[in-house]
Short mmCIF file of C-alpha atoms in Angstrom, two decimals:
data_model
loop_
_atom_site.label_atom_id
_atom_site.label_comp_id
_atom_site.label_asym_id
_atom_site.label_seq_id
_atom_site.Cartn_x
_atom_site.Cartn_y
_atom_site.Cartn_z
CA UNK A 11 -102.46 -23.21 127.29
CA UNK A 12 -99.43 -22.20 130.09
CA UNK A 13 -97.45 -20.97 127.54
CA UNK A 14 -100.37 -18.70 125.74
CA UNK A 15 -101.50 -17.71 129.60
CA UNK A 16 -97.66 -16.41 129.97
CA UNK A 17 -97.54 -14.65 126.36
CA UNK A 18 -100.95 -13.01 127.51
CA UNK A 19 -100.07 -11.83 130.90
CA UNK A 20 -97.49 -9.17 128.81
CA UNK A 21 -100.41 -7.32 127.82
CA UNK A 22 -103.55 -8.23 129.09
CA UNK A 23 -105.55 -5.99 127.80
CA UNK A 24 -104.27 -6.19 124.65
CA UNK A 25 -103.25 -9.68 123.55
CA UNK A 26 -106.27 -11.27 124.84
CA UNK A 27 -107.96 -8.75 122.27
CA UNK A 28 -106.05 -9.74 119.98
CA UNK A 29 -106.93 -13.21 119.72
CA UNK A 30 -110.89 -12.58 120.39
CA UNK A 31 -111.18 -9.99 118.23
CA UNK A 32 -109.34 -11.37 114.70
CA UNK A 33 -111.21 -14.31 115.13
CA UNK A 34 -108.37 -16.42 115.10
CA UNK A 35 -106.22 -18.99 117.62
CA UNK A 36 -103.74 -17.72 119.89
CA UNK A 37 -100.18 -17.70 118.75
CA UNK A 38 -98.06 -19.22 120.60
CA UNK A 39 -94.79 -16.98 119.52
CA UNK A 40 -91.55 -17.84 120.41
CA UNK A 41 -90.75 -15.97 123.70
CA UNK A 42 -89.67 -11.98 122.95
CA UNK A 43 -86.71 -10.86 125.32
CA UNK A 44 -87.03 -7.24 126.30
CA UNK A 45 -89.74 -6.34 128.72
CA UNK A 46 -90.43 -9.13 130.70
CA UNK A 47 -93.29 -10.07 132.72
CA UNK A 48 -92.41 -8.41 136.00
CA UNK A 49 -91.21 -5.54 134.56
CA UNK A 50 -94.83 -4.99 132.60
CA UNK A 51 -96.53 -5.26 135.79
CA UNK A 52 -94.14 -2.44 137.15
CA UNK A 53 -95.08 -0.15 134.50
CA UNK A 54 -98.72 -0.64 134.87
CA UNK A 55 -98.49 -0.04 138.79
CA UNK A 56 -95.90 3.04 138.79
CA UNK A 57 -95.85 4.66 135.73
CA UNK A 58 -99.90 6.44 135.02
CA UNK A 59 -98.19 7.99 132.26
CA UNK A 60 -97.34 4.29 130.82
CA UNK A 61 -100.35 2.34 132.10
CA UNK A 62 -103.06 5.25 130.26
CA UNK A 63 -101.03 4.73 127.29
CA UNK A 64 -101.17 1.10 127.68
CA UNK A 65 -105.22 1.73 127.75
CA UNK A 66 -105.34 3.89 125.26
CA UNK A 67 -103.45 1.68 122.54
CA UNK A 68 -106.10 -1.13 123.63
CA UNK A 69 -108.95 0.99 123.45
CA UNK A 70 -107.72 2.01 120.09
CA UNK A 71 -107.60 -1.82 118.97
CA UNK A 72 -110.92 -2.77 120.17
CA UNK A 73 -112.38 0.30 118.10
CA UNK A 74 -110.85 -1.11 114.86
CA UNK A 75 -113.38 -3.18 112.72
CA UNK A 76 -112.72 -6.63 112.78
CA UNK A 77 -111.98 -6.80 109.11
CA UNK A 78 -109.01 -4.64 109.87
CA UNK A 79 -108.23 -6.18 112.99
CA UNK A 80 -108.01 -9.34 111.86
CA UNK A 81 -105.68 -8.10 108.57
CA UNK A 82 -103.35 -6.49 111.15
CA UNK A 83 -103.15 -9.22 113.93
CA UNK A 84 -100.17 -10.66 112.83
CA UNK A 85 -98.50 -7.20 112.99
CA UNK A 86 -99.54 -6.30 116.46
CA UNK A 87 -98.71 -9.33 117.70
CA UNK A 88 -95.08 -9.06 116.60
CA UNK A 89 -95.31 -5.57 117.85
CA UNK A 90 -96.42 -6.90 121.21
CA UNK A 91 -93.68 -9.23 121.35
CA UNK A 92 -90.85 -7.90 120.27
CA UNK A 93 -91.49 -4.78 118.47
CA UNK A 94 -92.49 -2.69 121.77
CA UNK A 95 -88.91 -3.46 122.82
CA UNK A 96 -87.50 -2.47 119.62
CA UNK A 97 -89.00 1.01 120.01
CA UNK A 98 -88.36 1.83 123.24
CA UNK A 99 -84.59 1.03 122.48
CA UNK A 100 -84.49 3.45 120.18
CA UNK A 101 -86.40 6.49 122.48
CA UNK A 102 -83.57 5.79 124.84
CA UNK A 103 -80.85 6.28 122.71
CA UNK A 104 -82.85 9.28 122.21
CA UNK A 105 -82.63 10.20 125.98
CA UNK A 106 -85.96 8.78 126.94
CA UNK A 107 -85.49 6.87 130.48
CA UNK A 108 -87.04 3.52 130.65
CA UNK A 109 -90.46 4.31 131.68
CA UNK A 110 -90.89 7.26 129.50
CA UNK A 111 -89.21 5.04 126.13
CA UNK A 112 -92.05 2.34 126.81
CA UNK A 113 -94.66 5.15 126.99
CA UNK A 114 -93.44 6.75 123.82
CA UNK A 115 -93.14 3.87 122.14
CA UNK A 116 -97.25 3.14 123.06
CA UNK A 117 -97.99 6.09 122.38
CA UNK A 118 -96.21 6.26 118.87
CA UNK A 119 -98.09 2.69 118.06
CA UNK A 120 -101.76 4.00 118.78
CA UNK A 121 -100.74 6.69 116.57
CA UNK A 122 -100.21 4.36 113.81
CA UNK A 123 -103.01 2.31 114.27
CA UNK A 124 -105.55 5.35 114.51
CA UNK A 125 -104.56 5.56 111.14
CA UNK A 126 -107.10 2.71 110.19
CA UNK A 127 -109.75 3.76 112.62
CA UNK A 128 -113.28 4.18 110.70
CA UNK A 129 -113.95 7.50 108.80
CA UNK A 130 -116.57 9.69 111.11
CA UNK A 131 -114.21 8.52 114.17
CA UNK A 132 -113.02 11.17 116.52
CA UNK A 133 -109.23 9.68 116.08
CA UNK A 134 -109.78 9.19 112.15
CA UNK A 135 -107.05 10.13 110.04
CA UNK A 136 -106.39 8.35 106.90
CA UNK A 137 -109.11 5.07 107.12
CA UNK A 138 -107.90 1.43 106.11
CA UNK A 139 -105.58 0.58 103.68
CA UNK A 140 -107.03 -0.73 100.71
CA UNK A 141 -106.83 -1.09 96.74
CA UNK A 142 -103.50 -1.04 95.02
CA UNK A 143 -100.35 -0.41 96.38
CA UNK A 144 -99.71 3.49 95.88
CA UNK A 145 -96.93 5.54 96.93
CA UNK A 146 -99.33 6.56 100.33
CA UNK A 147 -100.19 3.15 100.92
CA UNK A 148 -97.06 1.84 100.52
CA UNK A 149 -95.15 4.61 102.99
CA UNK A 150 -98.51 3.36 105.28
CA UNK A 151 -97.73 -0.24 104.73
CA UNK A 152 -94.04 0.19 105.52
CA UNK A 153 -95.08 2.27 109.24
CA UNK A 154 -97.96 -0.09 110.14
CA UNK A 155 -96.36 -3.67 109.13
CA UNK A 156 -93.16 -4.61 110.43
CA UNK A 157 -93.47 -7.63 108.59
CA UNK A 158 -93.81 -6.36 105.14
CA UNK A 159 -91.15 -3.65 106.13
CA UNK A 160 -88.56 -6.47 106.33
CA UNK A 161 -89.82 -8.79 103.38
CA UNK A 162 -89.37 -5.29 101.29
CA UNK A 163 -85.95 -4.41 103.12
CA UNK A 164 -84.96 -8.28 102.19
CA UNK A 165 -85.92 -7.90 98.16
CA UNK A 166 -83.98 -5.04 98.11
CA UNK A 167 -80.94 -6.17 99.76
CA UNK A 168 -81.19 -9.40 97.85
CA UNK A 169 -81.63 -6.98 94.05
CA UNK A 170 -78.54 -4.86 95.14
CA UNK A 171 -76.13 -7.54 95.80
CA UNK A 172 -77.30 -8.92 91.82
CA UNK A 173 -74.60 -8.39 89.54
CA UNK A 174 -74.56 -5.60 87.71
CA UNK A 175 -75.62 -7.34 84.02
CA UNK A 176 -78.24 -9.32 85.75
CA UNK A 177 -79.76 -6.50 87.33
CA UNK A 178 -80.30 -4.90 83.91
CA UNK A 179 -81.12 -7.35 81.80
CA UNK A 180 -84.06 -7.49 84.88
CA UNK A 181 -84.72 -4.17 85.37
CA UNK A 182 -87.78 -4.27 82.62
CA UNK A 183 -89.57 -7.20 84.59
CA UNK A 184 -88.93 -5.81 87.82
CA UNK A 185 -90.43 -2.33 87.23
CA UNK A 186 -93.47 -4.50 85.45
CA UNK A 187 -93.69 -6.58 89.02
CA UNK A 188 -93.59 -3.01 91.34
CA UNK A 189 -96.08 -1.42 88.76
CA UNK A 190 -98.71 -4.11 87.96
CA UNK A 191 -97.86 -7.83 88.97
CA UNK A 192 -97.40 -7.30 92.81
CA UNK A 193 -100.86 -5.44 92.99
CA UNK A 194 -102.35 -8.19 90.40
CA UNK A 195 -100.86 -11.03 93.11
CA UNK A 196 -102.06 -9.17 96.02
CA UNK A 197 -105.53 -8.18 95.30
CA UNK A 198 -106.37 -11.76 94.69
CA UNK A 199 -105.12 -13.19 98.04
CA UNK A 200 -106.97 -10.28 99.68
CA UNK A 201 -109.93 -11.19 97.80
CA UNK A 202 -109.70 -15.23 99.04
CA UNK A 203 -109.26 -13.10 102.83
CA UNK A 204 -105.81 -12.49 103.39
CA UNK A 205 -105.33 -9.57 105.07
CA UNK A 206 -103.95 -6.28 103.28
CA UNK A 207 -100.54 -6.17 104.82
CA UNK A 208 -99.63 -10.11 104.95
CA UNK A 209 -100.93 -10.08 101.15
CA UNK A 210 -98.32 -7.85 99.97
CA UNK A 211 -95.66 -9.54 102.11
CA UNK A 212 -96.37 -12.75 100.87
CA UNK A 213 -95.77 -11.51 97.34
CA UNK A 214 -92.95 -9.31 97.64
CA UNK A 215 -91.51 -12.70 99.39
CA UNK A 216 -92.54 -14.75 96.57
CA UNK A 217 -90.46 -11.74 94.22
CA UNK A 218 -87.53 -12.07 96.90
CA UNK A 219 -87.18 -15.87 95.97
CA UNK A 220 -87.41 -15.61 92.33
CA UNK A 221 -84.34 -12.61 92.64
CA UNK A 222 -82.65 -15.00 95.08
CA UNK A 223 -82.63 -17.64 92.78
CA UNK A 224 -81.00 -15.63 89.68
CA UNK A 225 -78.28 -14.68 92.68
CA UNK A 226 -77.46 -18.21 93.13
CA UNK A 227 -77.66 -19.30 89.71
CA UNK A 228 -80.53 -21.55 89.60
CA UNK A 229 -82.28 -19.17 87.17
CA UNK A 230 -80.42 -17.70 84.53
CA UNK A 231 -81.54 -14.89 82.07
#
């Protein structure tokens, strides 16, 4: 329970909604180095800018239905953890000073996650993601899902480095997988509950390790 009570204390607003609202355990991730503890705190007391975003981006969570809440949990979690810091990195490469990167990067997560907000809602945009995996729902999947963004960045990596013969002998099956097997895969885990986004990263995984395997030789054509 200490270690959950320290994960929580980075965002109490938010992680403890987290793990009440998708109806699942804590997780007890391994601990995220970026913004620490103290430094959270800070924020919240000295920077209204940071702590209204910060209120916002839970607000925004706790609107979400629980189906999608719990299908995104994972995600926001990871973003919690690690991803925030990721973020923010980049807005002060940009220029951003601390505060203002850790607001932007906040305020650039809501954004995404208004995305799945309930159509009628005031912040609606686009409603959940659902149903095969289309070129929308795909560049969706890839902005909400940090996860499935580097299980897809992984099977590409691991097609490229195939040799060139493989690759084409391939190429047939692999266009059959993007067009019809991945979404055949997917739809059934999300119809025994997985979530939308850790469905399609456990199958483009899955793909990863059969392409992996014809790189090392254990399958041949």
């Amino acid at each position: 329970m200490s270690k959950f009570i320290r994960i929580a204390l980075r965002s109490l607003l938010l992680t403890l909604a987290l793990a009440a609202s998708a109806g699942a355990a804590p997780v007890l991730a391994v601990e995220r180095q970026g913004l620490s503890d103290a430094e959270y705190q800070r924020l919240l007391k000295h920077s209204p800018a940071f702590e209204a975003a910060d209120r916002e981006l839970a607000r925004t969570w706790q609107s979400l239905p629980s189906d999608i809440r719990r299908d995104l949990a994972a995600d926001q979690r990871q973003w919690v953890q690690a991803g925030r810091d990721r973020d923010a990195r980049l807005f002060m490469r940009q220029g951003a000073d601390w505060d203002q990167a850790y607001t932007k990067a906040t305020q650039q997560r809501t954004r995404l996650l208004r995305e799945y907000l309930p159509s009628g809602s005031h912040h609606q945009r686009h409603g959940r993601l659902q149903g095969p995996l289309t070129d929308d729902n795909y560049r969706k999947l890839l902005q909400i899902s940090p996860e499935y963004a580097d299980a897809d960045r992984e099977m590409t990596r691991v097609w490229k480095k195939l040799p060139d013969r493989v690759r084409k002998k391939l190429l047939p099956e692999q266009r059959a997988w993007t067009q019809t097997t991945r979404d055949r895969d997917a739809q059934k885990l999300i119809r025994d509950g997985v979530g939308y986004a850790e469905a399609y990263t456990r199958v483009t995984r899955h793909r990863t390790r059969v392409l992996h395997d014809y790189l090392t030789g254990k399958l041949d054509i």
